[in-house]
Short mmCIF file of C-alpha atoms and ligand atoms in Angstrom, two decimals:
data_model
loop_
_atom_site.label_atom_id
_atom_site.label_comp_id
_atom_site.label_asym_id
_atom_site.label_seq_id
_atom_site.Cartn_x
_atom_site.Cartn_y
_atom_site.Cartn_z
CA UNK A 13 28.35 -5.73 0.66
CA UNK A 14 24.92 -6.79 0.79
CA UNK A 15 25.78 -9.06 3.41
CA UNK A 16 26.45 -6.59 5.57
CA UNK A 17 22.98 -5.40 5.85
CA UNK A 18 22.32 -9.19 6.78
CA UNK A 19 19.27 -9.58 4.14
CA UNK A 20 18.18 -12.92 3.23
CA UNK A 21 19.46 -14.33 -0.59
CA UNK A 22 16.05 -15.63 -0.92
CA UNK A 23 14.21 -12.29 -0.51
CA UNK A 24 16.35 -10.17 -2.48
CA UNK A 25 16.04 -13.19 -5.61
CA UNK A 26 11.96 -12.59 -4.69
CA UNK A 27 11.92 -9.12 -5.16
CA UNK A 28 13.74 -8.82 -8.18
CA UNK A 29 11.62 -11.34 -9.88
CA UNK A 30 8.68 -9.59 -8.79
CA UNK A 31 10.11 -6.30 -9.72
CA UNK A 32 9.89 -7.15 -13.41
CA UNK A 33 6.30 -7.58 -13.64
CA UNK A 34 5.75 -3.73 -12.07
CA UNK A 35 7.40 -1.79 -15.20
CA UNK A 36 3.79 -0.76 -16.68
CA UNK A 37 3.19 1.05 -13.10
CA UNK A 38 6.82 2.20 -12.58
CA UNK A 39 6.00 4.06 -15.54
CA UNK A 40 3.38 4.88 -14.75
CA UNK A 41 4.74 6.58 -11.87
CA UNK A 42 7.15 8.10 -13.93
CA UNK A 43 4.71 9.86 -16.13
CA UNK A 44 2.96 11.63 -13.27
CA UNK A 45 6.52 13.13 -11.83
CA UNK A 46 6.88 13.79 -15.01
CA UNK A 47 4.23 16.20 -15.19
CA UNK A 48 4.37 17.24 -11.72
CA UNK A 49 8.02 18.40 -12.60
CA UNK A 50 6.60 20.48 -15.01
CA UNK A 51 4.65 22.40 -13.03
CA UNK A 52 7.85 22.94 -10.38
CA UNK A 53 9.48 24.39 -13.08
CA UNK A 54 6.67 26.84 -14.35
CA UNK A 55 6.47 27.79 -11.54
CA UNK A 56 9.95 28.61 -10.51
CA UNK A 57 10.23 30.23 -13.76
CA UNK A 58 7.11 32.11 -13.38
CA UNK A 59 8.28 33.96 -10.39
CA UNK A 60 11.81 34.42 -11.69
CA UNK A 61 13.00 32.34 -8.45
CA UNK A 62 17.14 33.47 -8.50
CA UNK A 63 19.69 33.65 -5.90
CA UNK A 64 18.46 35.99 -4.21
CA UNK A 65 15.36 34.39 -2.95
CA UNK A 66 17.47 31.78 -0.68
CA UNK A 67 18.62 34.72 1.47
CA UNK A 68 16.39 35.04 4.87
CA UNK A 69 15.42 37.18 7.63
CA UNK A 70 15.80 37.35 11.22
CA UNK A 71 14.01 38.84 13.82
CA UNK A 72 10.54 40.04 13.21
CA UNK A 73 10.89 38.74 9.11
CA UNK A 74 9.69 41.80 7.48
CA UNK A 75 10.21 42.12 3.52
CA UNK A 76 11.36 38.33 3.12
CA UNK A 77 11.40 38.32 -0.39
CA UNK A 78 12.21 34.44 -0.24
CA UNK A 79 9.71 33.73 1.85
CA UNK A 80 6.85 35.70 -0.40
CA UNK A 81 7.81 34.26 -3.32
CA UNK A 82 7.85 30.37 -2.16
CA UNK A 83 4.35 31.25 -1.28
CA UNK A 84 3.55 32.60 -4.68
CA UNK A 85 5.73 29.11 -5.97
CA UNK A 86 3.77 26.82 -3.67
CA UNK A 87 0.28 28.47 -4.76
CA UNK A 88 1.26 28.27 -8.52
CA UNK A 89 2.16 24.75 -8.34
CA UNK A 90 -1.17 24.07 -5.87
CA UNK A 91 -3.41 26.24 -8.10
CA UNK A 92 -4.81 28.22 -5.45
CA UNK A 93 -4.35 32.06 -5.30
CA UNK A 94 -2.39 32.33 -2.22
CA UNK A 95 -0.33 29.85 0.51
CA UNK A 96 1.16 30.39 3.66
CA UNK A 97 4.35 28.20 4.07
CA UNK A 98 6.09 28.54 7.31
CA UNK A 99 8.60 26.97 9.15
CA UNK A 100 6.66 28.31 12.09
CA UNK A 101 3.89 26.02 11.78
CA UNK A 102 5.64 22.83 13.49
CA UNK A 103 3.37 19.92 12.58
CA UNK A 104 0.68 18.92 9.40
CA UNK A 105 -1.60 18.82 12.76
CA UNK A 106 -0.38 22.50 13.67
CA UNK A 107 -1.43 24.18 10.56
CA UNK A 108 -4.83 22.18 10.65
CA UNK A 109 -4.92 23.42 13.81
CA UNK A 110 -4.31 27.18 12.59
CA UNK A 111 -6.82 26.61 9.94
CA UNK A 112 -9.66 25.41 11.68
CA UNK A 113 -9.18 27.82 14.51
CA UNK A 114 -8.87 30.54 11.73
CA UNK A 115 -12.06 29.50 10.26
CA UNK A 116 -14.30 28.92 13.26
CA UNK A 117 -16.27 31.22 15.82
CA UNK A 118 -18.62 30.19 18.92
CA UNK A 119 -21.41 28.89 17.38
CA UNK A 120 -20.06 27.81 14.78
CA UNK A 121 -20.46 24.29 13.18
CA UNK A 122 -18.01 21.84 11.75
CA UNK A 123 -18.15 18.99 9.75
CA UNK A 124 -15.76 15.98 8.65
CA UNK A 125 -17.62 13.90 6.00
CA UNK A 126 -14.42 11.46 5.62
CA UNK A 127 -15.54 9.90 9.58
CA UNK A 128 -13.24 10.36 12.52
CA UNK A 129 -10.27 12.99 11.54
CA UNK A 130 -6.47 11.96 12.53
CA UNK A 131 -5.79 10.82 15.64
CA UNK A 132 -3.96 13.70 16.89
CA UNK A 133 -6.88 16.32 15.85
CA UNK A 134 -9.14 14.69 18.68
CA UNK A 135 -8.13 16.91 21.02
CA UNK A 136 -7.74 19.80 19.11
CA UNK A 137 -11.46 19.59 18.07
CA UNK A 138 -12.70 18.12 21.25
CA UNK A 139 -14.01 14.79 20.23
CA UNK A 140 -11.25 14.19 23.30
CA UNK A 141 -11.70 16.23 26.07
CA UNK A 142 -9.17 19.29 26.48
CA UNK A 143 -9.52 22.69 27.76
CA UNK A 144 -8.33 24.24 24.64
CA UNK A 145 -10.53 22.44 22.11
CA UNK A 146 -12.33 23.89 19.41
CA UNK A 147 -15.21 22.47 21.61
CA UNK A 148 -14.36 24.38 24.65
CA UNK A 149 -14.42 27.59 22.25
CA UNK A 150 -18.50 26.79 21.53
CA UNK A 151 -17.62 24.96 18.26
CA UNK A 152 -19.97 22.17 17.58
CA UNK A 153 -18.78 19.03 15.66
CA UNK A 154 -20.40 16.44 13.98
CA UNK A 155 -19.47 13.96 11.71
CA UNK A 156 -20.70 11.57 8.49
CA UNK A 157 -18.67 8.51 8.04
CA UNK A 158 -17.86 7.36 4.39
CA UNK A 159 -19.87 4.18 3.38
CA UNK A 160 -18.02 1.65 1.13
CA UNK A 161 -15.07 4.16 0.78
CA UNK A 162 -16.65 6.53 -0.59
CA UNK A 163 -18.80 9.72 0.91
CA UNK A 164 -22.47 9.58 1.68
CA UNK A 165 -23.76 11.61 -0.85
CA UNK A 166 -27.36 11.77 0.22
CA UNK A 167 -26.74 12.06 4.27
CA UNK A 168 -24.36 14.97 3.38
CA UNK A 169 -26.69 17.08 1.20
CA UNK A 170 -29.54 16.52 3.79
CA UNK A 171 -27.56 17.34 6.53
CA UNK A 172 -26.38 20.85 4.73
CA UNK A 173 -29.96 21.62 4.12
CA UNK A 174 -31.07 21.32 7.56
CA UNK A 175 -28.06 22.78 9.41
CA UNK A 176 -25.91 25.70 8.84
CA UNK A 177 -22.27 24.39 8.74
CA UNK A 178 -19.55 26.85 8.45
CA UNK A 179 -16.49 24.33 7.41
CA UNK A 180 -16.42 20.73 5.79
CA UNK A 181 -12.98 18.92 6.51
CA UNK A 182 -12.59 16.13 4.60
CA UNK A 183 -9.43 14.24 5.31
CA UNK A 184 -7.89 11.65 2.11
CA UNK A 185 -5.36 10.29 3.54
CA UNK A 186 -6.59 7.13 5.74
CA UNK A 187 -5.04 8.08 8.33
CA UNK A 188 -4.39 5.34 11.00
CA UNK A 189 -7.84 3.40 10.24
CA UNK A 190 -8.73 0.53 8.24
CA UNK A 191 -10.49 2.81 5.31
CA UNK A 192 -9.03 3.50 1.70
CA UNK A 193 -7.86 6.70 0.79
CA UNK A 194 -9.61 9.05 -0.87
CA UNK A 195 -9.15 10.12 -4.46
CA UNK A 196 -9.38 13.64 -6.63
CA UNK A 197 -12.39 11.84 -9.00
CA UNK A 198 -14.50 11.49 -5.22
CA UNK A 199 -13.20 14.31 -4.07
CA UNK A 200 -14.77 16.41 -7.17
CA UNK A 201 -17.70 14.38 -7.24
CA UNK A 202 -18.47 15.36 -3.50
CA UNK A 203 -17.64 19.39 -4.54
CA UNK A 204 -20.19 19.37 -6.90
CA UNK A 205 -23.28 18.01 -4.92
CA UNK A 206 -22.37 19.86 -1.88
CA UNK A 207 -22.36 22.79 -4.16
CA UNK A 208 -25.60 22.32 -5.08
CA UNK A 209 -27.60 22.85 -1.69
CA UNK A 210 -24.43 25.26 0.03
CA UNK A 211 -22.23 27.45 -1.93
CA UNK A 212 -20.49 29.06 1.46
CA UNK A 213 -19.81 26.27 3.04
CA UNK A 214 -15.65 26.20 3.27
CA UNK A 215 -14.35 22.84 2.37
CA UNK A 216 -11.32 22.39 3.91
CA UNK A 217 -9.01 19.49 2.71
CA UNK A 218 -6.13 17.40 5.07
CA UNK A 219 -4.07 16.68 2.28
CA UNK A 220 -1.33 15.13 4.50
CA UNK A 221 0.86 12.36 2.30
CA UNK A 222 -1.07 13.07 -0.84
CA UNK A 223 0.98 15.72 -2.86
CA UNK A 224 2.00 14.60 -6.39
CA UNK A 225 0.42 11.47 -6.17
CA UNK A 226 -2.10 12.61 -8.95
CA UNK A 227 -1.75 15.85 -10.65
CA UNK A 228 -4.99 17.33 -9.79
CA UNK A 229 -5.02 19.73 -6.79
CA UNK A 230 -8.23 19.59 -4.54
CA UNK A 231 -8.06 23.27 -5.33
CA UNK A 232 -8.31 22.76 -8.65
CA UNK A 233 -11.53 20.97 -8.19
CA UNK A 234 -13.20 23.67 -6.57
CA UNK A 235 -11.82 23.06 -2.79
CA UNK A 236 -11.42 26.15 -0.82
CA UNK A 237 -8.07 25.31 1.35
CA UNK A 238 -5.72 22.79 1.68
CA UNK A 239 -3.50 21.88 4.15
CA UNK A 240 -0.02 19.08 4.26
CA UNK A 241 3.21 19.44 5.87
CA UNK A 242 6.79 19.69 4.84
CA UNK A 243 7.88 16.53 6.41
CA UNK A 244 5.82 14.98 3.92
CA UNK A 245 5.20 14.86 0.61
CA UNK A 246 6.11 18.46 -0.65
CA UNK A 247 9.29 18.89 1.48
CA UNK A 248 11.03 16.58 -1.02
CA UNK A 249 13.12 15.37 2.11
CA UNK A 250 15.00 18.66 2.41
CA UNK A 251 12.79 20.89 3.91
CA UNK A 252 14.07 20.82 7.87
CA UNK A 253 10.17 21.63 9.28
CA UNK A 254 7.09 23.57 8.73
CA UNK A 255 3.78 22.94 7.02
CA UNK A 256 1.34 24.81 4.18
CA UNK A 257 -1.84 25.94 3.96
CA UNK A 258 -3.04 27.08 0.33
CA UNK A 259 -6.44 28.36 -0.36
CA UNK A 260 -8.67 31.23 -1.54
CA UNK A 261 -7.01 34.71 -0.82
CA UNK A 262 -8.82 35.46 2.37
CA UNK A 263 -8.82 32.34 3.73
CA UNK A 264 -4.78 32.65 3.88
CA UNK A 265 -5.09 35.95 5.37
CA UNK A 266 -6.82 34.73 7.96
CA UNK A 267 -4.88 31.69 8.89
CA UNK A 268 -1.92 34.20 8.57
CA UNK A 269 -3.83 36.41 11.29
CA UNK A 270 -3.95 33.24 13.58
CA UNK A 271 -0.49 32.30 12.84
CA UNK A 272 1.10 35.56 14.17
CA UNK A 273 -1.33 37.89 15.34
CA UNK A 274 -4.36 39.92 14.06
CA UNK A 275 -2.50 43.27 12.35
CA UNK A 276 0.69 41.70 11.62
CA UNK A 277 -0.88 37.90 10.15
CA UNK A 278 1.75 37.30 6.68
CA UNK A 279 3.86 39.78 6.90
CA UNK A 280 5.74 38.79 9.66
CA UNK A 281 7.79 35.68 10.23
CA UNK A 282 11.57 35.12 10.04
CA UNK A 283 12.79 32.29 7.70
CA UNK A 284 16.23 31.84 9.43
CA UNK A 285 18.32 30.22 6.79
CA UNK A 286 16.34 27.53 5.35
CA UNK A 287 14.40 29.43 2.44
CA UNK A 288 17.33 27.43 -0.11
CA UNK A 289 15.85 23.98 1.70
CA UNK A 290 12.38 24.77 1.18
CA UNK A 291 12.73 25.51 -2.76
CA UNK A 292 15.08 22.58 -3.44
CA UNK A 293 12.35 20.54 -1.36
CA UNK A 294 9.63 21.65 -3.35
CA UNK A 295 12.00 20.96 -6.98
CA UNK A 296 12.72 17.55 -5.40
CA UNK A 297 9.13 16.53 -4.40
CA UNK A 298 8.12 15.09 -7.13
CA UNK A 299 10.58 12.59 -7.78
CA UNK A 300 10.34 11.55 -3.77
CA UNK A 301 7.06 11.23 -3.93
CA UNK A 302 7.65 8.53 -7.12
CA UNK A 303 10.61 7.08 -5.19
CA UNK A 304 7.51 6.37 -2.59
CA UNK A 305 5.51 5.44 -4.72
CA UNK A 306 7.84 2.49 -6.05
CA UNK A 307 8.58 1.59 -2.88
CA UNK A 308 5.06 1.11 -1.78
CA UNK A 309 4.46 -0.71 -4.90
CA UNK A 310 7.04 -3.23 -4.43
CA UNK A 311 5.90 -3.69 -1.05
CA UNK A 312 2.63 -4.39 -1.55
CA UNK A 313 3.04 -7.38 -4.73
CA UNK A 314 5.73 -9.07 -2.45
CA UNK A 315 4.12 -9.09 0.96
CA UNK A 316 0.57 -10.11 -1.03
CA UNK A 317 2.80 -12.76 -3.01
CA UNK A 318 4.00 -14.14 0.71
CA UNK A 319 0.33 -14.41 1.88
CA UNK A 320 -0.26 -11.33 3.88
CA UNK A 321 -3.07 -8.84 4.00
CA UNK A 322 -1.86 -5.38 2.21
CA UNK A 323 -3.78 -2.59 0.96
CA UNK A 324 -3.38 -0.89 -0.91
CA UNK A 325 -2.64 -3.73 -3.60
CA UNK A 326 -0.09 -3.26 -6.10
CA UNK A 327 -2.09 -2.46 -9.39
CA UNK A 328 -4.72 -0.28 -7.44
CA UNK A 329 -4.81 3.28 -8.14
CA UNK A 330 -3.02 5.04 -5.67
CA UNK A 331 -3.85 8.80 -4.44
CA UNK A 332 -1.23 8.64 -1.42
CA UNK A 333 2.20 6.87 -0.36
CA UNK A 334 1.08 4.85 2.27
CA UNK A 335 1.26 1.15 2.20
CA UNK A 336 -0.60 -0.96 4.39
CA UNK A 337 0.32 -4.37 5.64
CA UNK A 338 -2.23 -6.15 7.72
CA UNK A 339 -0.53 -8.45 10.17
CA UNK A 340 -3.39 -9.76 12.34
CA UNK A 341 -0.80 -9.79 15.12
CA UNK A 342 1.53 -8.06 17.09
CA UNK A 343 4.51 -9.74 16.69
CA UNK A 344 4.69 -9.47 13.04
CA UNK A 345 4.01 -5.55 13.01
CA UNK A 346 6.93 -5.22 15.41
CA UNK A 347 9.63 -7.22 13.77
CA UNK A 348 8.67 -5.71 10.09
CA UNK A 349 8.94 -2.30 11.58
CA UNK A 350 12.10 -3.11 13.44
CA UNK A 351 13.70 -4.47 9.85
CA UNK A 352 12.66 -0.74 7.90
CA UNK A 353 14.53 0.77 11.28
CA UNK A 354 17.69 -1.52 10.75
CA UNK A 355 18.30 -0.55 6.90
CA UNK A 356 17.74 3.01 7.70
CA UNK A 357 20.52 5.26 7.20
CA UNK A 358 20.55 7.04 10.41
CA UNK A 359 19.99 5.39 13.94
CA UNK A 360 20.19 2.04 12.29
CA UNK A 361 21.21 0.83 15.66
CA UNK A 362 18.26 2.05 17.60
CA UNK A 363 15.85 -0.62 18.10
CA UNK A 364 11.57 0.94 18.40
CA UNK A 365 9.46 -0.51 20.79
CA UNK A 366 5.99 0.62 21.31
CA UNK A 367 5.01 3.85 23.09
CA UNK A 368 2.58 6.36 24.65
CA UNK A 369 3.16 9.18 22.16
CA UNK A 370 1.47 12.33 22.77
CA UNK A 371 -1.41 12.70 20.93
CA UNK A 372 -2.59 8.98 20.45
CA UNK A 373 -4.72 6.92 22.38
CA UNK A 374 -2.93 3.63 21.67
CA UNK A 375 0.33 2.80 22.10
CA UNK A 376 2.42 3.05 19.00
CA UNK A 377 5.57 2.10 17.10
CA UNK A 378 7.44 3.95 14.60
CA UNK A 379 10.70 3.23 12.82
CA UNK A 380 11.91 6.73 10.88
CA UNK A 381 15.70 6.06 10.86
CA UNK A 382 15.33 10.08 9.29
CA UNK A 383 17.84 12.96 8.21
CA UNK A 384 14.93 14.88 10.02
CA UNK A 385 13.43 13.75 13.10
CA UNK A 386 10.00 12.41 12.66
CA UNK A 387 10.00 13.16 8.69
CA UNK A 388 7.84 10.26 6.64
CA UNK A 389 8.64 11.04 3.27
CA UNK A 390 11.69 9.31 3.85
CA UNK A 391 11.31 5.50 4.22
CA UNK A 392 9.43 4.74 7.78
CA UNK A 393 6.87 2.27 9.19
CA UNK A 394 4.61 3.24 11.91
CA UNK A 395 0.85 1.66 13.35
CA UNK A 396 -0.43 1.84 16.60
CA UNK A 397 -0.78 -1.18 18.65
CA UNK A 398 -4.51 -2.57 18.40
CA UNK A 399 -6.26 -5.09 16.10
CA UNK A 400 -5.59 -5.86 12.75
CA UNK A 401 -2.19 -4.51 13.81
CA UNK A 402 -1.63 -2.63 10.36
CA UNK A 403 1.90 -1.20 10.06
CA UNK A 404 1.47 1.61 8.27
CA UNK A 405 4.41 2.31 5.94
CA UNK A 406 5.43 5.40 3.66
CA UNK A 407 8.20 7.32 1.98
CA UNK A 408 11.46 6.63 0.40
CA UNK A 409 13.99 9.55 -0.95
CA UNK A 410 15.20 7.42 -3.78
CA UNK A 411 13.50 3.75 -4.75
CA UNK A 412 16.77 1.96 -4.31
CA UNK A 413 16.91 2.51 -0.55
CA UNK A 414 13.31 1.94 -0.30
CA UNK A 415 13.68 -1.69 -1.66
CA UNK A 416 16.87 -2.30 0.79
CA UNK A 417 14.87 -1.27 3.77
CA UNK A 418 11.93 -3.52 2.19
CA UNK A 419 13.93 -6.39 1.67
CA UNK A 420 15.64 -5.81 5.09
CA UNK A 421 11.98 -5.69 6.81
CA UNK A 422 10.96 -8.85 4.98
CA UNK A 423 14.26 -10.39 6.51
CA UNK A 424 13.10 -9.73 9.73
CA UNK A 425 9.49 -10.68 9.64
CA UNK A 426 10.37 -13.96 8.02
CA UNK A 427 12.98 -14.80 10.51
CA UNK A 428 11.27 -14.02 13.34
CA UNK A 429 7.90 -16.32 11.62
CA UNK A 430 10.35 -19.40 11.15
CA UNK A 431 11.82 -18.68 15.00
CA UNK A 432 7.87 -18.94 16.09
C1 PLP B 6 0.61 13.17 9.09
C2 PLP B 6 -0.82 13.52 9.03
C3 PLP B 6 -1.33 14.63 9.71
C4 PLP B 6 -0.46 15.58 10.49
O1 PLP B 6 0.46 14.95 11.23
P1 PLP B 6 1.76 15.68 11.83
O2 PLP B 6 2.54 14.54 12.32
O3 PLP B 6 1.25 16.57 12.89
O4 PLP B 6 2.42 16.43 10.74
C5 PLP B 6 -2.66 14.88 9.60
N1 PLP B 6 -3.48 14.10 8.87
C6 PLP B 6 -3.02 13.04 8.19
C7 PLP B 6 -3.96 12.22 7.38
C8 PLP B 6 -1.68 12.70 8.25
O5 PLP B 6 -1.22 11.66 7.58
#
């Protein structure tokens, strides 16, 4: 049967051998879902989640009891004292959007501390021009870029005391740059001293593809908001759409308010059937995110075994699911990405090219052969198409089908090497 996905003898022998020297991290992995699990379950339990929670509402959404109470769920198992989780919100970028528009006034000042945000926030802050920018509102933006991976402890505190800054984002997922990611230890660390000159200050997490990775919340180390989507991480691969935001108790109110509208803000919004989706997502999430995890692991001690670039490498600590692989040229980032798109359940006949996709200034090329359009907690490859050429690669719903699609991309770039 195996030869029907057409993978190479030789690669699956590789990464079974190589397989047996990751059982320390497997479980590893399996200790954190583990304990992520556990706090599902409290949760669930806590607010008596039953039957009657997966019906929905149409129309204007008034009284969804479902809806309320996966909020309460999602803020139990985030530790924060209230969420908004909406199908409403259609990207991770449109609920940082919300957020930040939420926050900010004219006048006001904004600052990332983790360098240049995700590509597709450029324009909504302004850093590229657009008439509806944060920028075009009055909002000033700076930014401090991290030194050595980690944040610049002194420049930030200095910068605090001489300027009034209304909202830190701090983004810890690398995004598509060359940085690592950033982890809950730095992440308190950077709390603490920014605490010490400006205790207003909202710091306001992107917490895109880093969900059950660790078991520490940013909330839980004294962040004010976070903010992921549900076509990552914490949609376990179920969830259809939608994205989160989770925070202090006013801060959801008024993301709610920008949402919908000022008056109405949470207490409004139809959940049209999927409220069942969103709670077996969030029950599933934590063993997706260790199928990911695996995956990513695997990945990384083969490719680094066949000579290529990856970070991160297999025993580092990891605080999200992506998997770099550094290619240094085009060819190989192509053909790799092509391979994940061939073993892919669904459009396993569709071949990616590169693209202008809205909201990125390179071209790009992304393989997500999905259940749901676009998702990347299930297995996909993606990297835009500019020097080091770093395919970018994340997800997996269960590790079995994230070492097929591995092996199956490994096929392709070695093929395609020996054709050269
Ligand atoms: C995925 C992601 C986003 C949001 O992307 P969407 O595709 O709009 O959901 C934002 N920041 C980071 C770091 C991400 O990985």
């Amino acid at each position: 049967m195996i030869q029907e996905l057409d993978i190479d003898p030789e690669v699956i022998k590789l990464c079974q051998e190589k397989e047996k020297e990751l059982v320390d991290i497997f479980q590893d992995i399996d200790k954190k879902e583990y304990e992520n699990t556990l706090k599902v379950l409290s949760a669930f339990h806590k607010n008596q989640i039953s039957e009657v929670h997966f019906n929905s509402t149409t129309g204007y959404g008034y009284n969804d009891i479902g809806r309320d109470t996966i909020e309460k769920v999602f803020a139990d198992i985030l530790g924060s004292e209230d969420a908004l989780v909406r199908s409403q919100f259609i990207s991770g970028t449109h609920a940082l959007t919300v957020a930040l528009f939420a926050y900010l006034r004219p006048n006001d000042r904004m600052l990332s501390i983790s360098g240049t945000p995700y590509d597709t926030l450029h324009e909504v802050i302004g850093i590229k021009k657009n008439p509806s920018s944060l920028s075009s509102f009055g909002v000033t933006y700076d930014q401090i870029d991290l030194v050595n991976d980690d944040f610049d402890y002194d420049k930030i505190k200095t910068y605090l005391q001489e300027h009034k800054v209304k909202l830190i984002e701090i983004q810890r997922s690398k995004g598509y740059s060359t940085r690592k990611s950033i982890g809950i230890d730095q992440i308190q660390k950077v709390v603490q001293e920014i605490r010490k000159v400006d205790q207003e200050v909202i710091i306001m997490i992107d917490n895109c593809y880093c969900e059950f990775v660790e078991t520490i919340t940013p909330i839980e180390v004294g962040c004010d908001v976070m903010v992921g989507s549900l076509i990552k991480n914490l949609g376990g691969g179920i969830a259809p759409n939608g994205a989160y935001i989770a925070g202090k108790k006013e801060l959801i109110e008024l993301a709610g308010e920008r949402l919908t509208c000022p008056g109405e803000g949470k207490e409004v919004g139809p959940t049209l059937g999927i409220n069942k989706q969103i709670l077996q997502g969030i029950f599933f999430a934590p063993s997706v995110v260790a199928a990911s995890l695996k995956t990513a692991v695997l990945t990384s001690k083969v490719l680094e075994d066949l000579g290529y670039e990856v970070e991160p490498k297999y025993q580092d600590n990891r605080v999200d699911i992506v998997q770099n692989i550094i290619f240094h040229n085009k060819e190989g980032l192509i053909k790799y990405c092509q391979g994940i798109q061939m073993a892919s359940p669904i459009d396993s006949n569709a071949i990616p090219y590169p693209w202008d996709m809205p909201g990125y200034t390179d071209q790009v090329i992304m393989a997500a052969g999905c259940f749901t359009m676009g998702s990347s907690i299930e297995l996909s490859c993606d990297g835009p198409l500019r020097s080091p050429y770093i395919a970018y690669q994340q997800g997996g719903l269960t590790y079995s089908y994230g070492k097929l699609g591995v092996m199956k991309a490994i096929t392709e770039l070695l093929r395609s090497k020996n054709e050269n």
